[in-house]
């Protein structure tokens, strides 16, 4: 089973990487960009085949390692 | 319109960040993880409302700035 974890900074947390990308897009004359946020996407290939167990495992991985839950949100998508 | 750009290393390109995460998960006794790949997710808030034009714009952004197309693949998802 494949798990896709999207990790993004919480709303209100300064996203300096996003600001830098926004600035670079402006410099390259791309207009009409209101906001840019940069996050991480982690793709895990799991041996687990049961969806519920996989979700529980990946949630624990996010809480303990993958995401900094003080400043980041995470979303888990499972593809069997 | 919101554009979500997922950027990942091409298959075959060494993903050292993914290897490090995999190693850390092993150290934390998470079993049954076969592979980990780490990519970027860039969320753009665009003024453009037409889907076709937005896709063309974001594709150009990816080619010229957001992705290194030599070693990275990108996927664009548009949400109106």
Short mmCIF file of C-alpha atoms in Angstrom, two decimals:
data_model
loop_
_atom_site.label_atom_id
_atom_site.label_comp_id
_atom_site.label_asym_id
_atom_site.label_seq_id
_atom_site.Cartn_x
_atom_site.Cartn_y
_atom_site.Cartn_z
CA UNK A 1 0.00 0.00 0.00
CA UNK A 2 1.19 3.49 -0.86
CA UNK A 3 0.73 6.38 1.57
CA UNK A 4 1.08 9.98 0.44
CA UNK A 5 1.64 12.44 3.28
CA UNK A 6 1.29 16.12 2.47
CA UNK A 7 2.86 18.36 5.11
CA UNK A 8 2.21 22.10 5.05
CA UNK A 9 2.89 24.98 7.38
CA UNK A 10 -0.15 25.99 9.42
CA UNK A 11 -1.96 29.14 8.33
CA UNK A 12 -0.36 32.10 10.03
CA UNK A 13 3.10 30.56 10.22
CA UNK A 14 5.59 32.54 8.13
CA UNK A 15 6.56 30.55 5.04
CA UNK A 16 9.91 32.05 4.06
CA UNK A 17 10.46 29.51 1.27
CA UNK A 18 7.06 30.37 -0.17
CA UNK A 19 7.86 34.08 0.02
CA UNK A 20 11.15 33.47 -1.81
CA UNK A 21 9.41 31.51 -4.57
CA UNK A 22 6.75 34.24 -4.87
CA UNK A 23 9.47 36.88 -5.17
CA UNK A 24 11.31 34.83 -7.82
CA UNK A 25 8.09 34.39 -9.83
CA UNK A 26 7.55 38.16 -9.69
CA UNK A 27 11.12 38.72 -10.88
CA UNK A 28 10.43 36.37 -13.83
CA UNK A 29 7.37 38.51 -14.74
CA UNK A 30 4.77 35.93 -13.79
CA UNK A 31 1.80 38.07 -12.87
CA UNK A 32 -1.38 37.23 -11.04
CA UNK A 33 0.18 35.11 -8.31
CA UNK A 34 -1.48 36.04 -5.03
CA UNK A 35 0.20 33.65 -2.67
CA UNK A 36 2.69 30.77 -2.60
CA UNK A 37 3.07 28.16 0.13
CA UNK A 38 5.73 25.45 0.01
CA UNK A 39 5.24 22.16 1.77
CA UNK A 40 6.60 18.62 1.71
CA UNK A 41 5.20 15.50 0.12
CA UNK A 42 6.39 12.19 1.53
CA UNK A 43 5.51 9.00 -0.33
CA UNK A 44 5.76 5.81 1.73
CA UNK A 45 5.62 2.33 0.30
CA UNK A 46 4.18 0.11 3.02
CA UNK A 47 4.04 -3.65 3.44
CA UNK A 48 0.75 -3.24 5.34
CA UNK A 49 -2.28 -4.06 3.17
CA UNK A 50 -5.12 -3.22 5.58
CA UNK A 51 -6.23 0.39 5.15
CA UNK A 52 -7.16 1.04 8.79
CA UNK A 53 -3.90 -0.33 10.19
CA UNK A 54 -1.89 1.54 7.56
CA UNK A 55 -3.64 4.81 8.46
CA UNK A 56 -2.93 4.27 12.16
CA UNK A 57 0.75 3.51 11.44
CA UNK A 58 1.25 6.52 9.19
CA UNK A 59 -0.55 8.81 11.65
CA UNK A 60 1.89 7.68 14.34
CA UNK A 61 4.83 8.26 11.97
CA UNK A 62 3.57 11.80 11.32
CA UNK A 63 3.10 12.58 14.99
CA UNK A 64 6.47 11.20 16.05
CA UNK A 65 8.76 12.06 13.15
CA UNK A 66 7.44 13.33 9.83
CA UNK A 67 5.59 16.49 10.88
CA UNK A 68 6.31 19.16 13.46
CA UNK A 69 2.74 19.42 14.72
CA UNK A 70 3.40 22.72 16.49
CA UNK A 71 3.75 24.54 13.17
CA UNK A 72 2.72 22.00 10.54
CA UNK A 73 -0.46 20.26 9.41
CA UNK A 74 -0.44 16.90 7.66
CA UNK A 75 -2.83 15.04 5.40
CA UNK A 76 -2.64 11.32 4.68
CA UNK A 77 -3.88 9.71 1.48
CA UNK A 78 -3.77 5.95 1.07
CA UNK A 79 -3.61 4.22 -2.30
CA UNK A 80 -3.93 0.44 -2.35
CA UNK B 1 -7.88 29.49 -8.72
CA UNK B 2 -5.61 27.28 -6.65
CA UNK B 3 -2.82 25.26 -8.25
CA UNK B 4 -1.12 22.41 -6.41
CA UNK B 5 2.24 21.41 -7.86
CA UNK B 6 3.77 18.16 -6.64
CA UNK B 7 7.46 17.88 -7.42
CA UNK B 8 9.25 14.57 -6.96
CA UNK B 9 12.64 13.20 -7.87
CA UNK B 10 12.59 11.03 -10.98
CA UNK B 11 12.76 7.28 -10.47
CA UNK B 12 16.41 6.24 -10.32
CA UNK B 13 17.63 9.54 -8.87
CA UNK B 14 19.09 9.01 -5.40
CA UNK B 15 16.75 10.50 -2.77
CA UNK B 16 19.05 11.10 0.19
CA UNK B 17 16.32 12.84 2.22
CA UNK B 18 14.02 9.87 1.65
CA UNK B 19 16.79 7.46 2.71
CA UNK B 20 17.33 9.51 5.89
CA UNK B 21 13.61 9.44 6.73
CA UNK B 22 13.50 5.69 6.05
CA UNK B 23 16.47 5.16 8.36
CA UNK B 24 14.86 7.29 11.09
CA UNK B 25 11.59 5.33 10.81
CA UNK B 26 13.57 2.08 11.19
CA UNK B 27 15.32 3.50 14.26
CA UNK B 28 11.89 4.33 15.75
CA UNK B 29 10.86 0.67 15.21
CA UNK B 30 8.35 1.34 12.47
CA UNK B 31 8.38 -1.90 10.51
CA UNK B 32 7.05 -2.72 7.08
CA UNK B 33 8.24 0.42 5.32
CA UNK B 34 9.66 -0.62 1.95
CA UNK B 35 10.55 2.74 0.49
CA UNK B 36 10.35 6.47 1.24
CA UNK B 37 10.57 9.31 -1.27
CA UNK B 38 10.46 12.96 -0.24
CA UNK B 39 9.22 15.63 -2.62
CA UNK B 40 7.89 19.17 -2.55
CA UNK B 41 4.35 20.44 -2.71
CA UNK B 42 3.90 24.03 -3.86
CA UNK B 43 0.46 25.62 -3.51
CA UNK B 44 -0.12 28.68 -5.69
CA UNK B 45 -3.05 31.04 -5.34
CA UNK B 46 -3.67 32.49 -8.79
CA UNK B 47 -5.73 35.43 -10.00
CA UNK B 48 -6.35 33.56 -13.28
CA UNK B 49 -9.82 31.98 -13.40
CA UNK B 50 -9.63 30.14 -16.73
CA UNK B 51 -8.40 26.58 -16.27
CA UNK B 52 -6.52 26.27 -19.57
CA UNK B 53 -4.64 29.54 -19.15
CA UNK B 54 -3.85 28.73 -15.53
CA UNK B 55 -2.44 25.34 -16.55
CA UNK B 56 -0.27 26.95 -19.24
CA UNK B 57 1.02 29.56 -16.76
CA UNK B 58 1.83 27.04 -14.04
CA UNK B 59 3.51 24.70 -16.55
CA UNK B 60 5.76 27.58 -17.60
CA UNK B 61 6.50 28.35 -13.92
CA UNK B 62 7.48 24.71 -13.37
CA UNK B 63 9.71 24.58 -16.44
CA UNK B 64 11.46 27.87 -15.69
CA UNK B 65 11.68 27.94 -11.89
CA UNK B 66 9.81 25.48 -9.71
CA UNK B 67 11.17 22.14 -10.92
CA UNK B 68 14.60 21.03 -12.05
CA UNK B 69 13.36 18.97 -14.99
CA UNK B 70 16.68 17.16 -15.36
CA UNK B 71 16.13 15.24 -12.14
CA UNK B 72 12.54 16.09 -11.11
CA UNK B 73 9.04 15.33 -12.35
CA UNK B 74 6.10 17.61 -11.63
CA UNK B 75 2.34 17.19 -11.53
CA UNK B 76 -0.13 20.06 -11.61
CA UNK B 77 -3.60 19.92 -10.06
CA UNK B 78 -5.98 22.84 -10.47
CA UNK B 79 -8.79 23.59 -8.04
CA UNK B 80 -11.24 26.33 -8.98
#
